[in-house]
Short mmCIF file of C-alpha atoms in Angstrom, two decimals:
data_model
loop_
_atom_site.label_atom_id
_atom_site.label_comp_id
_atom_site.label_asym_id
_atom_site.label_seq_id
_atom_site.Cartn_x
_atom_site.Cartn_y
_atom_site.Cartn_z
CA MET A 1140 -8.23 4.12 16.07
CA ILE A 1141 -4.77 5.29 17.26
CA LYS A 1142 -2.65 3.74 19.90
CA SER A 1143 0.79 4.63 20.97
CA LYS A 1144 2.87 2.23 23.17
CA ASN A 1145 5.90 3.55 25.15
CA LEU A 1146 6.59 6.17 22.47
CA TYR A 1147 9.99 7.98 22.51
CA PHE A 1148 11.21 10.34 20.01
CA LYS A 1149 14.40 12.49 19.89
CA TYR A 1150 15.88 15.24 17.83
CA GLU A 1151 19.59 14.63 17.85
CA ASP A 1152 20.39 13.78 21.42
CA ASN A 1153 17.29 15.36 23.16
CA PHE A 1154 14.15 13.25 23.80
CA VAL A 1155 11.11 15.42 22.98
CA LEU A 1156 8.55 12.70 23.51
CA LYS A 1157 9.06 10.45 26.52
CA ASN A 1158 7.04 7.31 27.28
CA ILE A 1159 3.73 8.38 25.48
CA ASN A 1160 1.00 5.93 25.98
CA LEU A 1161 -2.27 6.83 24.58
CA TYR A 1162 -5.43 5.43 22.95
CA ILE A 1163 -7.60 7.54 20.77
CA GLU A 1164 -11.08 5.99 20.16
CA GLU A 1165 -12.60 5.88 16.68
CA GLY A 1166 -15.16 8.60 16.13
CA SER A 1167 -13.86 10.64 19.03
CA PHE A 1168 -12.90 14.28 19.13
CA THR A 1169 -9.65 14.73 21.23
CA ALA A 1170 -7.63 17.95 21.82
CA ILE A 1171 -3.83 17.75 22.52
CA ILE A 1172 -2.73 20.88 24.30
CA GLY A 1173 0.44 22.30 25.85
CA ALA A 1174 2.70 25.16 25.92
CA ASN A 1175 5.02 25.97 22.89
CA GLY A 1176 7.80 23.37 22.65
CA SER A 1177 5.90 20.75 24.64
CA GLY A 1178 6.01 18.22 21.90
CA LYS A 1179 2.39 18.54 20.51
CA THR A 1180 3.31 18.75 16.78
CA THR A 1181 5.94 16.18 17.06
CA LEU A 1182 3.38 13.78 18.68
CA ALA A 1183 0.82 14.60 15.95
CA LYS A 1184 3.21 13.84 13.26
CA HIS A 1185 3.65 10.36 14.41
CA PHE A 1186 0.00 9.80 13.82
CA ASN A 1187 0.51 10.50 10.18
CA ALA A 1188 3.72 8.59 9.94
CA LEU A 1189 5.74 11.76 8.99
CA LEU A 1190 7.78 10.96 12.08
CA LEU A 1191 8.54 7.38 13.20
CA PRO A 1192 9.25 6.47 16.86
CA ALA A 1193 12.77 6.25 18.13
CA LYS A 1194 11.50 3.75 20.67
CA GLY A 1195 8.02 2.24 21.06
CA ASP A 1196 5.22 1.90 18.53
CA VAL A 1197 2.33 3.90 16.89
CA LEU A 1198 -0.54 1.84 15.65
CA VAL A 1199 -3.01 3.41 13.38
CA ASP A 1200 -6.03 1.32 12.84
CA GLY A 1201 -3.86 -1.72 13.85
CA ILE A 1202 -1.31 -0.71 11.25
CA ASN A 1203 2.24 -0.10 12.85
CA THR A 1204 3.40 3.03 11.33
CA LYS A 1205 7.18 1.75 11.42
CA HIS A 1206 6.06 -1.09 9.21
CA ASP A 1207 3.57 0.48 6.75
CA GLU A 1208 3.78 4.17 6.54
CA LEU A 1209 1.67 4.53 3.35
CA ASN A 1210 -1.45 2.60 4.61
CA ALA A 1211 -1.15 4.41 7.97
CA ARG A 1212 -1.30 7.91 6.24
CA LYS A 1213 -4.21 6.78 4.10
CA LYS A 1214 -6.17 6.49 7.47
CA VAL A 1215 -5.02 9.65 8.92
CA GLY A 1216 -5.04 13.01 7.17
CA PHE A 1217 -3.00 16.04 8.39
CA VAL A 1218 -3.76 19.71 8.11
CA PHE A 1219 -0.61 21.78 8.70
CA GLN A 1220 -0.29 24.68 10.92
CA ASN A 1221 1.08 26.69 8.03
CA PHE A 1222 -1.36 25.47 5.37
CA GLU A 1223 0.36 27.78 2.83
CA ASP A 1224 3.07 25.19 2.53
CA GLN A 1225 0.45 22.36 2.29
CA LEU A 1226 -0.94 23.73 -1.19
CA ILE A 1227 1.09 22.01 -3.92
CA HIS A 1228 -0.70 23.30 -7.09
CA SER A 1229 -1.39 26.81 -8.05
CA ILE A 1230 -5.12 26.17 -8.98
CA VAL A 1231 -7.59 25.04 -6.18
CA GLU A 1232 -9.04 22.25 -8.38
CA GLU A 1233 -5.71 20.75 -9.23
CA ASP A 1234 -4.53 20.92 -5.66
CA ILE A 1235 -7.52 18.80 -4.47
CA ALA A 1236 -6.85 16.46 -7.41
CA PHE A 1237 -3.23 15.97 -6.28
CA GLY A 1238 -3.98 13.60 -3.31
CA LEU A 1239 -6.68 11.67 -5.45
CA GLU A 1240 -4.17 11.05 -8.19
CA ASN A 1241 -1.85 9.68 -5.78
CA LEU A 1242 -4.50 7.34 -4.53
CA GLY A 1243 -4.75 6.13 -8.04
CA LEU A 1244 -8.36 6.98 -8.68
CA GLU A 1245 -9.87 7.05 -12.06
CA LYS A 1246 -9.59 10.35 -14.06
CA ASN A 1247 -13.43 10.75 -14.36
CA GLU A 1248 -13.93 10.21 -10.65
CA ILE A 1249 -11.29 12.71 -9.50
CA ILE A 1250 -13.05 15.97 -10.58
CA GLY A 1251 -16.34 14.77 -9.27
CA ILE A 1252 -14.94 14.01 -5.80
CA ALA A 1253 -12.99 17.39 -5.78
CA ASN A 1254 -16.20 19.45 -6.67
CA LYS A 1255 -18.18 17.49 -4.07
CA THR A 1256 -15.59 18.27 -1.31
CA LEU A 1257 -15.47 21.94 -2.31
CA ASP A 1258 -19.15 22.09 -2.25
CA LYS A 1259 -19.29 20.56 1.16
CA LEU A 1260 -16.81 23.18 2.48
CA LYS A 1261 -18.82 25.83 0.64
CA ILE A 1262 -15.97 26.99 -1.43
CA ILE A 1263 -17.05 25.49 -4.86
CA HIS A 1264 -16.86 29.21 -6.28
CA LEU A 1265 -13.05 29.04 -5.60
CA THR A 1266 -12.56 25.95 -8.01
CA LYS A 1267 -10.67 27.64 -10.71
CA ASN A 1268 -8.97 30.24 -8.49
CA ASN A 1269 -5.27 30.62 -7.95
CA VAL A 1270 -4.26 29.66 -4.41
CA ASN A 1271 -1.83 32.60 -4.10
CA MET A 1272 -4.68 35.07 -4.46
CA LEU A 1273 -6.78 33.55 -1.77
CA SER A 1274 -7.31 34.79 1.75
CA GLN A 1275 -5.84 32.95 4.74
CA GLY A 1276 -9.23 31.66 5.72
CA GLN A 1277 -9.97 30.43 2.08
CA LYS A 1278 -6.43 28.78 1.83
CA GLN A 1279 -7.04 26.81 4.94
CA LEU A 1280 -10.35 25.37 3.76
CA VAL A 1281 -8.55 24.52 0.49
CA ALA A 1282 -6.02 22.67 2.44
CA LEU A 1283 -8.71 20.92 4.49
CA ALA A 1284 -10.53 20.08 1.28
CA GLY A 1285 -7.39 18.47 -0.10
CA VAL A 1286 -7.12 16.14 2.98
CA LEU A 1287 -10.97 15.51 3.06
CA ALA A 1288 -11.19 14.49 -0.61
CA MET A 1289 -9.01 11.51 0.26
CA LYS A 1290 -11.40 10.24 2.80
CA PRO A 1291 -9.32 9.56 5.81
CA LYS A 1292 -10.93 8.06 8.90
CA CYS A 1293 -9.09 10.57 11.10
CA ILE A 1294 -7.91 14.11 10.67
CA VAL A 1295 -5.12 15.89 12.63
CA PHE A 1296 -5.42 19.60 12.78
CA ASP A 1297 -2.16 21.35 13.79
CA GLU A 1298 -3.05 24.62 15.48
CA PRO A 1299 -5.76 25.49 12.94
CA THR A 1300 -6.71 28.83 14.34
CA THR A 1301 -3.38 30.48 14.78
CA MET A 1302 -3.33 32.58 11.51
CA LEU A 1303 -7.08 33.52 11.42
CA ASP A 1304 -9.26 36.26 12.46
CA VAL A 1305 -12.23 35.57 14.90
CA ARG A 1306 -14.81 34.81 12.21
CA ASN A 1307 -12.69 32.41 10.24
CA LYS A 1308 -11.57 30.81 13.54
CA ASN A 1309 -15.09 30.08 14.67
CA ASN A 1310 -15.98 28.95 11.11
CA ILE A 1311 -12.97 26.40 11.01
CA LEU A 1312 -14.03 25.18 14.52
CA ASP A 1313 -17.47 24.59 13.44
CA ILE A 1314 -16.47 22.64 10.42
CA ILE A 1315 -14.19 20.48 12.48
CA ASN A 1316 -16.86 19.96 14.85
CA ASN A 1317 -19.43 18.88 12.24
CA LEU A 1318 -16.84 16.44 10.65
CA ASN A 1319 -16.92 14.71 13.97
CA LYS A 1320 -20.67 14.96 14.91
CA LYS A 1321 -22.12 14.54 11.49
CA ASP A 1322 -19.52 12.58 9.58
CA ASP A 1323 -18.28 10.44 12.51
CA MET A 1324 -14.87 11.33 11.73
CA THR A 1325 -12.11 10.98 14.35
CA ILE A 1326 -10.65 14.33 15.13
CA ILE A 1327 -7.31 15.29 16.73
CA LEU A 1328 -6.93 19.02 17.51
CA VAL A 1329 -3.41 20.20 18.53
CA THR A 1330 -3.54 23.67 20.06
CA ASN A 1331 -2.32 25.96 22.72
CA VAL A 1332 -5.40 28.10 22.67
CA LEU A 1333 -8.03 26.90 25.22
CA ASP A 1334 -10.94 28.52 23.51
CA ASP A 1335 -10.31 26.09 20.46
CA VAL A 1336 -10.95 23.01 22.73
CA LYS A 1337 -14.78 23.96 23.17
CA TYR A 1338 -16.01 20.98 21.06
CA ALA A 1339 -13.51 18.33 22.13
CA GLU A 1340 -14.64 15.62 24.36
CA ASN A 1341 -11.24 14.26 25.39
CA VAL A 1342 -8.06 16.22 26.22
CA ILE A 1343 -4.42 15.17 26.29
CA VAL A 1344 -2.06 17.79 28.11
CA LEU A 1345 1.64 17.65 27.24
CA LYS A 1346 4.57 19.15 29.36
CA ASN A 1347 8.12 18.63 28.22
CA GLY A 1348 7.33 15.70 26.01
CA THR A 1349 5.31 13.73 28.71
CA ILE A 1350 1.59 13.34 29.25
CA ILE A 1351 0.42 15.07 32.32
CA PHE A 1352 -3.33 14.63 31.88
CA ASN A 1353 -5.28 12.42 29.58
CA GLY A 1354 -9.22 12.16 29.93
CA GLU A 1355 -12.49 13.79 29.64
CA LYS A 1356 -12.38 17.63 29.08
CA SER A 1357 -14.85 17.79 32.21
CA ARG A 1358 -11.94 16.66 34.47
CA LEU A 1359 -9.42 19.24 33.27
CA ASN A 1360 -8.84 21.77 36.13
CA SER A 1361 -6.86 24.99 36.54
CA LYS A 1362 -4.15 23.15 38.39
CA ILE A 1363 -3.39 21.00 35.43
CA LEU A 1364 -3.51 24.03 33.02
CA LYS A 1365 -1.25 26.05 35.29
CA GLY A 1366 1.19 22.99 35.52
CA ALA A 1367 1.33 22.84 31.60
CA GLY A 1368 1.97 26.60 31.35
CA LEU A 1369 -1.29 27.30 29.80
CA SER A 1370 -2.61 29.65 32.34
CA ASP A 1371 -1.38 32.03 35.04
CA MET B 297 4.10 41.97 -9.92
CA ILE B 298 3.10 39.20 -7.64
CA LYS B 299 -0.52 39.32 -9.03
CA ALA B 300 0.96 38.91 -12.63
CA LEU B 301 3.23 35.99 -11.47
CA ALA B 302 0.44 34.40 -9.62
CA PHE B 303 -2.05 34.40 -12.46
CA GLY B 304 0.23 33.81 -15.37
CA GLN B 305 -0.69 35.06 -18.73
CA TYR B 306 -3.54 32.79 -19.59
CA ARG B 307 -6.89 34.47 -20.67
CA PHE B 308 -10.03 32.73 -21.54
CA LYS B 309 -11.10 33.27 -25.20
CA ASN B 310 -13.28 31.33 -27.59
CA SER B 311 -10.51 30.98 -30.24
CA LEU B 312 -9.22 28.10 -32.35
CA VAL B 313 -5.92 28.18 -30.61
CA HIS B 314 -7.35 28.17 -27.22
CA LYS B 315 -9.25 24.88 -28.29
CA LEU B 316 -6.14 22.95 -29.46
CA ASP B 317 -4.59 20.16 -27.13
CA SER B 318 -1.92 21.63 -25.01
CA ARG B 319 0.48 18.89 -26.14
CA VAL B 320 0.02 19.79 -29.74
CA LYS B 321 0.72 23.46 -28.92
CA LEU B 322 3.82 22.66 -26.75
CA LEU B 323 4.99 20.55 -29.60
CA PHE B 324 4.48 23.23 -32.35
CA VAL B 325 6.46 25.71 -30.12
CA VAL B 326 9.40 23.42 -29.68
CA ILE B 327 9.48 22.62 -33.32
CA LEU B 328 9.18 26.27 -34.42
CA SER B 329 11.84 27.30 -31.96
CA ILE B 330 14.21 24.87 -33.60
CA LEU B 331 13.18 25.72 -37.13
CA ILE B 332 13.63 29.55 -36.61
CA PHE B 333 17.39 28.86 -36.02
CA LEU B 334 17.61 27.28 -39.53
CA ILE B 335 16.21 30.27 -41.26
CA ASN B 336 18.87 32.78 -42.51
CA ASP B 337 17.26 34.67 -45.43
CA GLY B 338 14.60 37.47 -45.47
CA LYS B 339 12.04 35.62 -47.67
CA ARG B 340 11.64 32.71 -45.38
CA SER B 341 11.66 34.88 -42.40
CA LEU B 342 8.99 36.94 -43.82
CA PHE B 343 6.77 33.73 -44.51
CA PHE B 344 7.54 32.56 -41.03
CA SER B 345 6.51 36.04 -39.58
CA LEU B 346 3.15 35.82 -41.62
CA PHE B 347 2.51 32.33 -40.18
CA ILE B 348 2.96 33.50 -36.55
CA LEU B 349 0.74 36.70 -37.42
CA VAL B 350 -2.02 34.25 -38.62
CA VAL B 351 -1.66 32.25 -35.40
CA VAL B 352 -1.76 35.49 -33.34
CA LEU B 353 -5.05 36.61 -35.05
CA LEU B 354 -6.44 33.06 -34.73
CA SER B 355 -5.76 33.40 -30.97
CA LYS B 356 -7.72 36.59 -30.65
CA ILE B 357 -4.99 38.32 -28.90
CA GLU B 358 -4.92 42.03 -28.64
CA PHE B 359 -1.81 43.61 -30.23
CA LYS B 360 -1.73 46.00 -27.22
CA ASN B 361 -0.99 42.72 -25.01
CA ILE B 362 1.93 41.70 -27.28
CA LEU B 363 3.42 45.11 -27.21
CA ASN B 364 3.06 45.19 -23.43
CA ASN B 365 4.63 41.87 -23.20
CA LEU B 366 7.52 42.79 -25.34
CA LYS B 367 8.22 45.95 -23.19
CA PRO B 368 10.74 44.38 -20.78
CA PHE B 369 12.83 43.15 -23.84
CA TYR B 370 13.13 46.43 -25.56
CA LEU B 371 16.45 47.31 -24.06
CA MET B 372 17.95 43.92 -24.92
CA LEU B 373 16.83 44.23 -28.50
CA VAL B 374 18.43 47.70 -28.81
CA PHE B 375 21.50 46.27 -27.08
CA ILE B 376 21.83 43.42 -29.66
CA PHE B 377 21.35 45.86 -32.55
CA LEU B 378 23.97 48.23 -31.04
CA MET B 379 26.46 45.36 -30.62
CA TYR B 380 26.09 44.49 -34.37
CA LEU B 381 26.16 48.03 -35.40
CA ILE B 382 29.52 48.73 -33.44
CA PHE B 383 31.48 45.49 -33.74
CA SER B 384 29.96 43.78 -37.09
CA ARG B 385 28.70 46.53 -39.17
CA ASN B 386 29.27 44.28 -42.24
CA LYS B 387 26.92 41.62 -40.76
CA LEU B 388 24.10 44.03 -39.87
CA ALA B 389 21.65 41.76 -41.68
CA GLN B 390 22.56 38.99 -39.49
CA GLY B 391 21.80 41.31 -36.44
CA PHE B 392 18.31 42.00 -37.80
CA ILE B 393 17.72 38.19 -38.12
CA ALA B 394 18.91 37.73 -34.57
CA ILE B 395 16.50 40.37 -33.29
CA TRP B 396 13.80 38.92 -35.40
CA ARG B 397 14.33 35.36 -34.01
CA PHE B 398 14.29 36.80 -30.49
CA LEU B 399 11.05 38.53 -31.06
CA MET B 400 9.45 35.44 -32.68
CA LEU B 401 10.40 33.46 -29.83
CA ILE B 402 8.92 35.85 -27.21
CA ILE B 403 5.66 36.04 -29.26
CA MET B 404 5.42 32.29 -29.70
CA SER B 405 5.86 31.69 -25.89
CA PHE B 406 3.31 34.41 -25.15
CA VAL B 407 0.82 32.91 -27.52
CA LEU B 408 1.35 29.43 -25.78
CA THR B 409 1.02 30.82 -22.20
CA TYR B 410 -1.96 33.14 -23.27
CA THR B 411 -4.03 30.35 -24.73
CA THR B 412 -3.02 27.44 -22.39
CA THR B 413 -3.69 27.11 -18.67
CA ILE B 414 -0.62 26.28 -16.42
CA SER B 415 -2.22 22.97 -15.44
CA SER B 416 -2.86 22.00 -19.07
CA LEU B 417 0.75 22.72 -19.77
CA ILE B 418 1.85 20.63 -16.83
CA ALA B 419 -0.36 17.82 -18.09
CA ALA B 420 1.18 18.13 -21.58
CA VAL B 421 4.78 18.00 -20.11
CA GLU B 422 3.69 14.92 -18.15
CA SER B 423 2.27 13.34 -21.22
CA LEU B 424 4.92 14.17 -23.70
CA ALA B 425 7.67 12.98 -21.18
CA LYS B 426 6.15 9.59 -20.98
CA PRO B 427 8.86 8.06 -23.19
CA LEU B 428 11.40 9.05 -20.71
CA LYS B 429 10.08 6.29 -18.48
CA PHE B 430 12.54 3.99 -20.50
CA PHE B 431 15.42 6.00 -19.17
CA ARG B 432 14.06 5.65 -15.72
CA VAL B 433 12.90 9.44 -15.62
CA LYS B 434 9.45 9.78 -14.09
CA PRO B 435 7.41 12.34 -15.88
CA ARG B 436 5.26 13.00 -12.79
CA ASN B 437 8.40 14.17 -10.90
CA ALA B 438 9.33 16.66 -13.82
CA ALA B 439 5.71 18.00 -13.92
CA LEU B 440 5.70 18.38 -10.29
CA MET B 441 8.88 20.22 -10.22
CA ILE B 442 7.38 22.66 -12.67
CA SER B 443 4.16 22.94 -10.82
CA ILE B 444 5.86 23.72 -7.41
CA ALA B 445 8.19 26.34 -9.13
CA ILE B 446 5.12 28.07 -10.42
CA ARG B 447 3.33 27.81 -7.22
CA PHE B 448 6.28 28.96 -5.11
CA VAL B 449 7.78 31.80 -7.21
CA PRO B 450 4.97 34.45 -5.90
CA VAL B 451 5.57 32.97 -2.26
CA MET B 452 9.28 33.70 -2.61
CA PHE B 453 8.55 37.31 -3.62
CA ILE B 454 6.07 37.64 -0.74
CA ASN B 455 8.86 36.32 1.50
CA LEU B 456 11.49 38.66 0.02
CA SER B 457 9.15 41.61 0.62
CA ARG B 458 8.40 40.61 4.27
CA ALA B 459 12.25 40.08 4.97
CA ARG B 460 12.92 43.44 3.37
CA GLU B 461 10.12 45.32 5.35
CA ALA B 462 11.18 43.49 8.58
CA MET B 463 14.71 44.75 8.06
CA ALA B 464 13.63 48.41 6.69
CA SER B 465 11.62 48.79 9.90
CA ARG B 466 14.78 48.47 12.01
CA LEU B 467 16.69 51.09 9.63
CA ALA B 468 18.36 48.53 7.45
CA ASP B 469 20.49 50.33 4.62
CA PHE B 470 20.19 48.25 1.45
CA ARG B 471 23.08 50.08 -0.20
CA LYS B 472 25.28 48.08 2.23
CA PHE B 473 26.37 44.77 1.06
CA ARG B 474 26.04 43.30 4.52
CA HIS B 475 22.49 44.17 4.84
CA ILE B 476 21.73 42.84 1.37
CA LYS B 477 23.48 39.52 2.34
CA LEU B 478 21.38 39.27 5.62
CA MET B 479 18.14 39.82 3.58
CA ILE B 480 19.19 36.96 1.26
CA PHE B 481 20.08 34.78 4.14
CA SER B 482 16.79 35.49 5.87
CA LEU B 483 14.82 34.76 2.69
CA LEU B 484 16.83 31.47 2.15
CA GLY B 485 16.04 30.47 5.63
CA ARG B 486 12.23 31.04 5.27
CA MET B 487 12.40 29.15 1.84
CA LEU B 488 14.32 26.17 3.44
CA LYS B 489 11.72 25.94 6.05
CA SER B 490 8.96 26.15 3.45
CA ALA B 491 10.75 23.41 1.49
CA SER B 492 10.85 21.22 4.55
CA ALA B 493 7.19 21.67 5.27
CA LEU B 494 6.41 21.08 1.53
CA SER B 495 8.38 17.89 1.68
CA ASP B 496 6.15 16.73 4.73
CA ALA B 497 3.05 17.86 2.83
CA LEU B 498 4.02 15.64 -0.01
CA HIS B 499 4.41 12.73 2.09
CA SER B 500 1.29 13.46 4.11
CA ARG B 501 -0.77 13.46 0.63
CA LEU B 502 0.74 10.16 -0.34
CA TYR B 503 2.97 11.49 -3.24
CA ASN B 504 3.28 8.80 -5.81
CA GLU B 505 5.56 9.25 -8.67
CA ASN B 506 3.80 6.60 -10.73
CA ALA B 507 0.40 8.23 -10.50
CA GLU B 508 -1.17 9.78 -13.52
CA ASN B 509 -2.37 13.32 -13.98
CA HIS B 510 -6.09 13.43 -13.84
CA LYS B 511 -6.50 15.70 -16.84
CA ILE B 512 -7.96 13.87 -19.78
CA LEU B 513 -6.15 14.91 -22.97
CA ARG B 514 -7.87 14.03 -26.26
CA LEU B 515 -6.92 15.12 -29.71
CA SER B 516 -9.94 16.66 -31.60
CA ARG B 517 -10.56 17.46 -35.25
CA TYR B 518 -8.96 20.91 -34.73
CA ASP B 519 -5.73 19.22 -33.50
CA TYR B 520 -5.51 17.10 -36.61
CA LEU B 521 -6.35 19.74 -38.93
CA SER B 522 -3.73 22.12 -37.38
CA LEU B 523 -1.15 19.21 -37.37
CA LEU B 524 -1.79 18.98 -41.22
CA VAL B 525 -1.41 22.72 -41.75
CA PHE B 526 1.78 22.69 -39.61
CA ILE B 527 3.44 19.94 -41.59
CA VAL B 528 2.56 21.62 -44.81
CA PHE B 529 4.16 24.88 -43.47
CA VAL B 530 7.34 23.08 -42.19
CA PHE B 531 7.50 21.30 -45.45
CA VAL B 532 7.27 24.63 -47.37
CA ILE B 533 9.60 26.55 -45.22
CA TYR B 534 12.29 23.88 -45.05
#
């Protein structure tokens, strides 16, 4: 589904990603973990073509993000860490419709898909609500609905539990897991909270912009976590 | 305040004015706003006021709401009147006309926002701005700008409140210009960060300036009827 080959990325003169080679299989659940500043979000933004490699390539379903950003983005949705900034319109339904309009869908079709998505996430009662008046948990579900409605093959979640309480945190992790297990969606979860990785099958550990571990979660040990600055 | 900003003024009522197409209402308000500056005598202004009163009654707006909405402007109206009284006493009638115009403009905009959802207004702007395509202006960009402004004004107030609280907790004194400046810079920093994230979100959600708004706008018999009445009104008053 997603392949990166000798990926390098730099902000000004500092390389924040160095020689990243990875392959994320279709339908898999992969967690990218690492301490603050390790390059997790920078790497994740490459999958949605929000950032393009300084050197090397990122291929999304065979599409090189350098050559076709738009079609790469259609395949991979992105739920931002600060979902507040992701909501563009004031009314929930309008916000869900935004991405669908951009895809050029028929007007009659858009409301149907928006309602279906809101229903799937059990927030259909919020359809006409103003996003500014929603709770953090509700805002995140609306942000997810906006992405989900566009039917991407893969969704990247950037630190989805950071701003949530325990109940909302468990709810969003269960939803993410269901998207993977029931809907066969490829999931990439970016986090520095080890509890969030509970449903992931594969884990990529980053440290200072390089991969120090890439494999099944069962092979992850305390030495690796300590090396990545994720445990004492 | 944030609640008011976030919700806007729209209230659902089963009224004739609520039923009108948002494009028609927007067009009426624009034409009436121009027309009002062509009226200089008491007779025509009385006729115009009666027309607005009928529209208010048809909208099922409570007068209490209108008075509340006018509250923030009372001081300004008194100020205009005093200016005429002090500096142009011989043109006091013009002063009354100026105040009347101001009142009518506020009431008209209130009726528009009370009877029309923000999303319908945006769809109306997008639809009415379509001819601008010939001048290479994209209506969707204009509509998006309005929508983002409406969406982020409350966020700006929340950020301002957070910046103020963060500074106050560390004993900031907002009588000092230096502290006010710091608060404004802090707010600007937050807003620029939000703007950058918003730009990413627009890319991520495939923003397409040629895409069309999903709202289906159709003129009904009420719209045609109101257009007819409106044309007659404009003809009589002008």
